[in-house]
XYZ file of C-alpha atoms in Angstrom:
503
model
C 22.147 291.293 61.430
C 21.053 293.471 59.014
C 19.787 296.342 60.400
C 20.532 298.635 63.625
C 18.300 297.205 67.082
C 17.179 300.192 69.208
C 17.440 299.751 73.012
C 15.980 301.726 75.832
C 17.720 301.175 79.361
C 16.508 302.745 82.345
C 14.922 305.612 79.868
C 18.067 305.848 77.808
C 17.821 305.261 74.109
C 20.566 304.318 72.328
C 21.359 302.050 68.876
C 23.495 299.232 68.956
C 26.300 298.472 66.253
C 25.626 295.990 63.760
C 27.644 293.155 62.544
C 29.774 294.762 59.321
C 29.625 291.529 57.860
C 27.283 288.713 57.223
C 27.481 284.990 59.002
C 28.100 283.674 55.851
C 30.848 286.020 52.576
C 33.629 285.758 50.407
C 36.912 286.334 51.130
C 39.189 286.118 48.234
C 39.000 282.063 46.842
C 37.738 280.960 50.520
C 33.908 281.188 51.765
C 33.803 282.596 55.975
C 31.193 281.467 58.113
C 30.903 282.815 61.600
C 30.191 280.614 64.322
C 30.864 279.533 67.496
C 33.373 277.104 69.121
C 32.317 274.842 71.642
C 32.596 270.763 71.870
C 34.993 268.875 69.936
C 37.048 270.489 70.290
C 35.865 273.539 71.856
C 36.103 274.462 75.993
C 33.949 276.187 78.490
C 33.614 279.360 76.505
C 32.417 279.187 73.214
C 34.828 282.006 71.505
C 33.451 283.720 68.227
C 35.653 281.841 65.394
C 35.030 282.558 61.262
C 35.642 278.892 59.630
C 37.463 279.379 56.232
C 36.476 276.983 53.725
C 37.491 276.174 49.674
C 35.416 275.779 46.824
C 35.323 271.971 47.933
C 33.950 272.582 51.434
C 37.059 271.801 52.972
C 37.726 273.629 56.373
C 41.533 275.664 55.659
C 41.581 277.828 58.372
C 40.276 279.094 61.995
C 40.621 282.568 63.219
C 39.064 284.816 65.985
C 35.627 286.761 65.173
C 37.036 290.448 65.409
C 32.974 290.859 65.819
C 32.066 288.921 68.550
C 31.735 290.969 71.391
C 33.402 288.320 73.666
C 36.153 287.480 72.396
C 36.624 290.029 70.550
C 39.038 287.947 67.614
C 41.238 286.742 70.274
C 41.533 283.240 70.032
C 43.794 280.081 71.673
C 45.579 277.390 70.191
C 42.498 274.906 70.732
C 40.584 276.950 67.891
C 43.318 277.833 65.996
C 44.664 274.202 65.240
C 40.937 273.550 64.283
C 41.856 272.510 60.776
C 44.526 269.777 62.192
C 41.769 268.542 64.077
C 39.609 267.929 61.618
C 41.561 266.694 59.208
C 43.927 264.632 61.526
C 44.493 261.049 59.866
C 43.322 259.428 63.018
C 40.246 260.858 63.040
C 36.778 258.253 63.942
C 34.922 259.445 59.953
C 32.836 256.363 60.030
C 30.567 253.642 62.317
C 32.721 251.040 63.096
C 31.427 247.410 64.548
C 33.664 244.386 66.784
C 32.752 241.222 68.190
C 32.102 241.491 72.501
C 35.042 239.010 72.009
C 37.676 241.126 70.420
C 37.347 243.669 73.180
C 40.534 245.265 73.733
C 41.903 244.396 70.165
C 42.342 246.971 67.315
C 40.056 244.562 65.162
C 36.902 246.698 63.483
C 34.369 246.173 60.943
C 33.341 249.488 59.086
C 29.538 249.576 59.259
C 27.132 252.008 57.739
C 25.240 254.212 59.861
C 22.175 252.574 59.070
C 23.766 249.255 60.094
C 25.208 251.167 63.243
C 21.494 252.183 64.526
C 19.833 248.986 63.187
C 22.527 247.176 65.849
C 22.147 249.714 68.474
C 18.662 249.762 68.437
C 18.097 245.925 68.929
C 20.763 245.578 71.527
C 18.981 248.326 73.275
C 15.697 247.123 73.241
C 16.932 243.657 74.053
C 18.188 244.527 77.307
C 15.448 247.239 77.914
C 12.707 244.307 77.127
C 15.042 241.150 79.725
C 16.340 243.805 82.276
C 14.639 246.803 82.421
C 15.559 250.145 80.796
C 17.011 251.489 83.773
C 20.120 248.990 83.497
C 20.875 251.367 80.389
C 23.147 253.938 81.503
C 24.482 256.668 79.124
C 28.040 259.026 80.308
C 29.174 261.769 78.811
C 31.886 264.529 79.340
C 31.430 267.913 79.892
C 29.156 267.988 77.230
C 29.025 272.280 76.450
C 26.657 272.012 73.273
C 25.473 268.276 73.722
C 24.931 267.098 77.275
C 21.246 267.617 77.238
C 20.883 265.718 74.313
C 22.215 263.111 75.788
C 20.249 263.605 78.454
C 17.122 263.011 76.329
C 18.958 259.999 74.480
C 18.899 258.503 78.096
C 15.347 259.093 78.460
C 13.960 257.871 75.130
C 15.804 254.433 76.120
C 13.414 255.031 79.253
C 16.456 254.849 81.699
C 16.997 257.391 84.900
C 20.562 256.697 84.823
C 22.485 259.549 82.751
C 25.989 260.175 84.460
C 28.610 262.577 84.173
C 31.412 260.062 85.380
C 34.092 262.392 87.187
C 34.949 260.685 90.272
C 33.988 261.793 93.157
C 32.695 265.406 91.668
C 35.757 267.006 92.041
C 35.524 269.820 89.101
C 33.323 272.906 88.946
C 30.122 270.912 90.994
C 31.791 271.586 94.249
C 31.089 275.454 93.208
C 27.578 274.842 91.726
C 25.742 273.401 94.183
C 27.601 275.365 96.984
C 25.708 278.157 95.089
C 22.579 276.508 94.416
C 22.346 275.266 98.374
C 23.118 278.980 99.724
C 21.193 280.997 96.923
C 19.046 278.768 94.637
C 21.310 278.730 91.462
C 24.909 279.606 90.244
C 26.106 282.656 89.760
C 29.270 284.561 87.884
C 31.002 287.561 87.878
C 29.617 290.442 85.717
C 31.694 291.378 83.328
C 28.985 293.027 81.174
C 28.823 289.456 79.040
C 25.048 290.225 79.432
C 25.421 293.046 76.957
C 26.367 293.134 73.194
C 28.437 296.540 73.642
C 29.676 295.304 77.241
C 31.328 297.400 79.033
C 29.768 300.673 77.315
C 26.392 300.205 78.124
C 24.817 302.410 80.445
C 23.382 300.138 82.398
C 26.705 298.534 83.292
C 29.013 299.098 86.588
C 32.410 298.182 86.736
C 33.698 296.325 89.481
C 35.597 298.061 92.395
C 37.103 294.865 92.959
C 37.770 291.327 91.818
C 38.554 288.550 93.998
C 40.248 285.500 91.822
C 40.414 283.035 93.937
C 42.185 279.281 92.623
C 42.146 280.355 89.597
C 44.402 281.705 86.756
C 42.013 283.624 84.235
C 44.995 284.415 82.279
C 45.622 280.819 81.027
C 42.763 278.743 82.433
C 39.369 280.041 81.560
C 36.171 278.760 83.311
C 32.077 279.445 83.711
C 31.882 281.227 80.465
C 34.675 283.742 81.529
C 37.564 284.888 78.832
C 40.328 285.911 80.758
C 41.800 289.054 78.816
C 38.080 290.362 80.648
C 39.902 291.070 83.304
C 42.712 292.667 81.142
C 39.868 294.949 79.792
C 38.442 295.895 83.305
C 41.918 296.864 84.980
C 42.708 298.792 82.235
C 39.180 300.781 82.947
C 39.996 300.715 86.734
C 38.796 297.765 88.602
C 41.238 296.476 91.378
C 42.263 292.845 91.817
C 42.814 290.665 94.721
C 44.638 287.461 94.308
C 44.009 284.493 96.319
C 46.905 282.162 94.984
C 50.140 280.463 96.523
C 52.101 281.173 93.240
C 53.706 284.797 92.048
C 51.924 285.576 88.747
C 51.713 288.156 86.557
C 48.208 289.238 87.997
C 49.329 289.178 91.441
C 51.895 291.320 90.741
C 49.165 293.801 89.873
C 47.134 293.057 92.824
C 46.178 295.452 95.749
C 46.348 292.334 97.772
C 48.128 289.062 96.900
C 47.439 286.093 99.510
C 50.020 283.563 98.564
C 48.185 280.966 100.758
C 48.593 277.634 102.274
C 47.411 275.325 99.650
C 44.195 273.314 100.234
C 43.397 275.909 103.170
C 41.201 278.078 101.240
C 38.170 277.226 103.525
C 39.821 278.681 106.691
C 40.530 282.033 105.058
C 36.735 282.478 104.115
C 35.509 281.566 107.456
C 38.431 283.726 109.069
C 37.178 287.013 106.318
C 33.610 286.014 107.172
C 34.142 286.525 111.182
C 36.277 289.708 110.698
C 33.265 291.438 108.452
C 30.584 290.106 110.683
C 32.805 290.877 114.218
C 32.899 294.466 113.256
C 29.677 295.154 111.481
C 30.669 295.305 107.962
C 28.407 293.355 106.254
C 25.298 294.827 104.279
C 22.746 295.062 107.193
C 19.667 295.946 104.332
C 21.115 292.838 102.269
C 21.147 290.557 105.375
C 17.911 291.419 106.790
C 15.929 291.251 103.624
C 17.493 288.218 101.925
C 19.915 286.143 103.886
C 18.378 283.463 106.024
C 20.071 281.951 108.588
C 22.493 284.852 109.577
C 22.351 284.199 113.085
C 23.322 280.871 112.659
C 26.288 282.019 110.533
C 27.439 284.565 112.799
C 27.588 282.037 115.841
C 29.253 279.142 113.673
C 31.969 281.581 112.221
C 32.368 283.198 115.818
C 35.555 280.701 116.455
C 37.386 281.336 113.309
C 39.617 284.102 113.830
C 42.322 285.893 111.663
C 44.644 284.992 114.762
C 43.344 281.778 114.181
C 43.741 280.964 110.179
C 47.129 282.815 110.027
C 49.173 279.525 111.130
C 46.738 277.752 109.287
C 47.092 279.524 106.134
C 51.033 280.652 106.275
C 49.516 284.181 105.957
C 49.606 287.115 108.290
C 46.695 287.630 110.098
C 47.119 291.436 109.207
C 46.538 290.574 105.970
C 43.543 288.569 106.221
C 41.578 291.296 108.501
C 42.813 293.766 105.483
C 41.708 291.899 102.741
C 38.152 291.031 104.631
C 37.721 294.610 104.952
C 38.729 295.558 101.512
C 35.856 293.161 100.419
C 33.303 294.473 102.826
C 34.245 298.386 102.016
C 34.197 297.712 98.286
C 30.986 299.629 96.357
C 30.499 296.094 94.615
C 32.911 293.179 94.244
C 33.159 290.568 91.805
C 34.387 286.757 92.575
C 36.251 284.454 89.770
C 37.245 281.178 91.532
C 38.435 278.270 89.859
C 39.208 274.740 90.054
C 41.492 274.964 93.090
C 38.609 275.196 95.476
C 37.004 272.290 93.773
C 39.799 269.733 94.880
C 40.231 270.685 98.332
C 38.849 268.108 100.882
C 36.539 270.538 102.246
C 35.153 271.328 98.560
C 31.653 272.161 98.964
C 31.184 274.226 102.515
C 34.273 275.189 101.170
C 32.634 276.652 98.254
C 29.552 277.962 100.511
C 32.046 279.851 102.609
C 33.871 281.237 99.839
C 30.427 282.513 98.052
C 28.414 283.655 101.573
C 31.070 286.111 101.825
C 29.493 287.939 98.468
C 26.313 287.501 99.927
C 26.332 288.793 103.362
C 28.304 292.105 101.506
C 25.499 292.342 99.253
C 27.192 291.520 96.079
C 24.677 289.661 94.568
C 22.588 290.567 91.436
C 23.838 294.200 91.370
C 25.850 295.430 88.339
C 29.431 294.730 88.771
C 29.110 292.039 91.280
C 27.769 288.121 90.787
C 25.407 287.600 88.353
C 22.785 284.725 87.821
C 22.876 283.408 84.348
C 19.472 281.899 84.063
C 19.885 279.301 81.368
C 22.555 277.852 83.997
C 20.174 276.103 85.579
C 18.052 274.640 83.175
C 21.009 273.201 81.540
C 22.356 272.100 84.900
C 18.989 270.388 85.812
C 18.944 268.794 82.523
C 15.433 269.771 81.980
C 15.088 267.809 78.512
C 12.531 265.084 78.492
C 13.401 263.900 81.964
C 9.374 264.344 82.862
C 8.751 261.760 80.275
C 9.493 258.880 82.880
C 7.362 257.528 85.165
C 7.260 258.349 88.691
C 7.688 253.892 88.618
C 10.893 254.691 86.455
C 12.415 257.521 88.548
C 12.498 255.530 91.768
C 14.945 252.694 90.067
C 17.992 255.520 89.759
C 20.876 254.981 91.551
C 21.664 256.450 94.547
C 19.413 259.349 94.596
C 19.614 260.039 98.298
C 23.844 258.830 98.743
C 25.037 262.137 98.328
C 23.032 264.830 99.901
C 23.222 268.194 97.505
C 24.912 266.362 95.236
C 21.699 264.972 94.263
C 20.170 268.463 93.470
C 19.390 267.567 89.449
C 16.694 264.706 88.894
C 18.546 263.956 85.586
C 22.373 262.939 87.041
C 23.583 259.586 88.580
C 26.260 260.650 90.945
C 29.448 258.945 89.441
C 30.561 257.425 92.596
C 27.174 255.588 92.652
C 27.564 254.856 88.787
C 30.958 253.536 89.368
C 30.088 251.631 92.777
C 27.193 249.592 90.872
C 29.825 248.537 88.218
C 31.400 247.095 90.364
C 29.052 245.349 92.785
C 26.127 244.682 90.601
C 23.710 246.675 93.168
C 20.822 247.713 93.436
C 20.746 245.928 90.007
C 23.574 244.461 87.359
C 23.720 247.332 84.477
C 23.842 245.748 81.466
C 24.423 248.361 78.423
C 25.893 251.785 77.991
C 25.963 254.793 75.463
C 29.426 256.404 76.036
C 30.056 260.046 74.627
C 33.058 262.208 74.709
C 34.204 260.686 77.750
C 37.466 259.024 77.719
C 36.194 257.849 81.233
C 39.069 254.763 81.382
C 41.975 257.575 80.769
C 40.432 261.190 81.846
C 38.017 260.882 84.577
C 37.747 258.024 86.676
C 39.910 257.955 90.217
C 39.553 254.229 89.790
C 40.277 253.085 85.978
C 41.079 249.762 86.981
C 37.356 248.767 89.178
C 35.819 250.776 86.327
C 37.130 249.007 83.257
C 36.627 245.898 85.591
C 32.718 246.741 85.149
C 32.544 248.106 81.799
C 33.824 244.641 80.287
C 31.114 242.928 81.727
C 28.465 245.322 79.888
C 26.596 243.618 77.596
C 26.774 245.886 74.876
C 28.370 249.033 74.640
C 28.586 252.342 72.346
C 31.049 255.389 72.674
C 31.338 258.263 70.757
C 34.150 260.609 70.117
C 36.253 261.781 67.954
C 39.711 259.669 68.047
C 40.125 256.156 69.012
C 40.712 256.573 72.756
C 41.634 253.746 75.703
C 37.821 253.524 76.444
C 36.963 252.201 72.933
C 39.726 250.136 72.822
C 38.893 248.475 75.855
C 35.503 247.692 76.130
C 33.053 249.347 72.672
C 31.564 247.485 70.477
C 29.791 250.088 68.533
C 31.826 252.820 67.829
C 30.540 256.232 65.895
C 32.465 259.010 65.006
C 31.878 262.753 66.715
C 31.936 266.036 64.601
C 33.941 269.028 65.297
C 32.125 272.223 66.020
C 32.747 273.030 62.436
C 31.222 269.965 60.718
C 27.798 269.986 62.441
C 24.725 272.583 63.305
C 23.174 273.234 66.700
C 22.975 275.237 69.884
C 24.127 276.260 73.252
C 22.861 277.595 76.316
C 24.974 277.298 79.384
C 27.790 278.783 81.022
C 26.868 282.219 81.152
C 24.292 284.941 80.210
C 25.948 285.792 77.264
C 25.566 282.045 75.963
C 22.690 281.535 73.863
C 24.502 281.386 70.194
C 23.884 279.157 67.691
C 27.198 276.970 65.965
């Protein structure tokens, strides 16, 4: 940026700072480029870096963007041993080819990359032209700054079958389409992300209080959150309430700490949802204008007492009726949950509980409450090039009506569906597979064993990734190496409103 941006909010003019320094100077002997840090090997939030590179191109160095307005130059050990990455000697640098018969052997052909697509390509269209497209599946991992291309890869084969193959949807899901069944998308706490001089602008409102709920910002960031945000925000006043069985160093600075019952998170929300309901508290103008069902909600809740959660829970029900009020009483209130909830057995109404207690307090879409980030859910939805199939092509995915909301993307094969037709060879025998930063055999699967059972049988097979992982060993027969974030150009747009930035 090169010159100053004026803004006017709510009739208030005022000029915001521009970057001192260019995305691209000199530093001594060593060129800096800002950018961004997201897949390989990046994480969920995409932290400002500068990239410090020698007169041969060579990456030396990785430190924190002291300009970014997110992470404000604070970095963790994932960016900061960028360079070891990168230059590790095990590192995948180039296309590598074996026979289907060496599977599971450390026996490889290097191949050029025109060689690598030439091979691809024909297998591809092989088994597209004796089988049908759709027994083409691609997987990936969590994706950040490449999912949707892979979504389109999976569509230019002409396949419906792009997976994300986690096991039974046991990671971050469970809290998406809890959101999108209860309010039509998924939504985050505000913590002025939405603003390049955050917490300053006048159009922002601090939260009165945060709820972090199975999660531990601190060390284990998620939805585009950086934990020393909530640092920042205590330090300007906003209370915390901890929903956690452990003693941390946040709870220890909470105005309420509910060391609870593991795995009984669901009974606490229902038992805070009948104590604001039982004695009025909720947000009556919120309710009545944009909360359907309520009735039902009151009645179905109507059971699930403090008096009843407490032996539940191992907390006293004193404590939950105090906390529940605390939530309802609170100007606006913020929500960070985590993983936790995800792998209870009661995940998504789980989830719904846990969030319809920020709705029916009318914490949604107000400053310093839950947010929407809108470019959530067109990268959730996968809306790239899945139109391009035929309404003839769309009906051979697999499983589309096995798992209820689960099913609330055209573009994803629920895993469990994926993983099933592996193994049984219904509706139809899948016969080839693009693979890409999933280590599905080692990471993700419940059931390595069935799945690697399946895989072998593919009839051709490509995975991409950075190191030579279990799932290559076992069953690729195309193999083609991954970049880093710092080796490669392209963009993101996900995980927050603050997300769009280019790497």
């Amino acid at each position: 940026m090169d010159m100053q941006r004026e803004v006017r909010v709510e009739d208030q003019e005022y000029v915001l700072v521009p970057h001192e320094k260019p995305i691209r100077y000199r530093e001594g002997d060593l060129t800096v480029t800002r950018s961004v840090a997201w897949s390989g090997p990046g994480c969920h939030d995409g932290c400002g870096v500068l990239l410090y590179t020698d007169s041969e191109g060579k990456l030396v160095k990785c430190e924190g963007d002291p300009e970014n307005p997110f992470n404000q130059g604070r970095l963790c050990m994932r960016c900061l041993a960028l360079p070891e990455v990168t230059h590790h000697p095990d590192r995948l640098l180039y296309p590598m080819k074996r026979r289907r018969e060496d599977r599971g052997k450390d026996i490889w052909e290097r191949i050029s990359w025109d060689e690598a697509y030439e091979i691809i390509h024909r297998n591809f269209t092989e088994i597209a032209n004796k089988y049908g497209a759709e027994t083409i599946f691609t997987a990936h991992g969590t994706g950040r700054d490449i999912a949707t291309y892979i979504v389109r890869l999976c569509k230019t084969f002409g396949s419906p079958n792009d997976t994300f193959p986690l096991a039974g949807i046991s990671c971050y899901l469970p809290r998406v389409v809890g959101c999108f069944a209860v309010a039509g998308n998924f939504w985050v706490a505000d913590c002025a992300q939405q603003f390049a001089d955050r917490y300053d602008n006048p159009a922002y409102r601090l939260p009165e209080t945060m709820f972090i709920w199975g999660n531990y910002p601190l060390k284990s960031n998620s939805d585009g959150l950086y934990g020393h945000w909530i640092c920042d925000m205590m330090k300007r006043g906003m209370n915390i309430v901890m929903i956690d069985p452990r003693v941390t160093w946040l709870s220890n600075k909470a105005v309420e700490h509910l060391r609870i019952r593991p795995g009984t998170d669901a009974a606490v929300a229902l038992a805070m949802l009948n104590v604001i309901i039982s004695e009025d508290l909720y947000d009556h103008d919120f309710v009545e204008k944009w909360c359907y069902g309520f009735n039902e909600l009151t009645e179905r809740v109507k059971d699930y007492t403090a008096e009843w959660a407490a032996p539940i829970t191992w907390l006293e029900e004193e404590q939950i009726v105090r906390t529940a009020r605390l939530l309802a009483n609170s100007h606006n209130a913020a929500l960070q949950w985590g993983l936790a909830i995800d792998m209870t057995r009661e995940a998504t109404p789980c989830n719904q509980s846990v969030f319809s207690l920020f709705c029916i307090t009318g914490n949604l879409d107000v400053p310093g409450g839950l947010i929407v980030p809108p470019e959530i859910l067109n990268y959730l939805m996968g809306d790239v090039g899945g139109f391009d199939l035929s309404e003839e092509q769309w009906a051979k995915r697999i499983g589309p009506d096995r798992y209820g909301i689960f099913n609330f993307g055209p573009q994803i094969l629920h895993p469990d569906c994926w993983a099933e037709t592996l193994h049984t060879e219904k509706p139809y025998k899948l016969h080839g597979a693009w693979i890409q930063t999933s280590n599905v055999l080692a990471c993700a699967g419940a059931q390595p064993r069935e799945t690697y059972e399946g895989l072998k049988e593919l009839d051709f097979v490509v995975v991409v990734d950075l190191f030579k992982t279990p799932t290559i060993m076992a069953v690729a027969d195309i193999v083609l190496p991954a970049a880093t974030f710092a080796e490669r150009n392209g963009i993101r747009i996900g995980d927050g409103a603050q997300r769009g930035e280019t790497i």
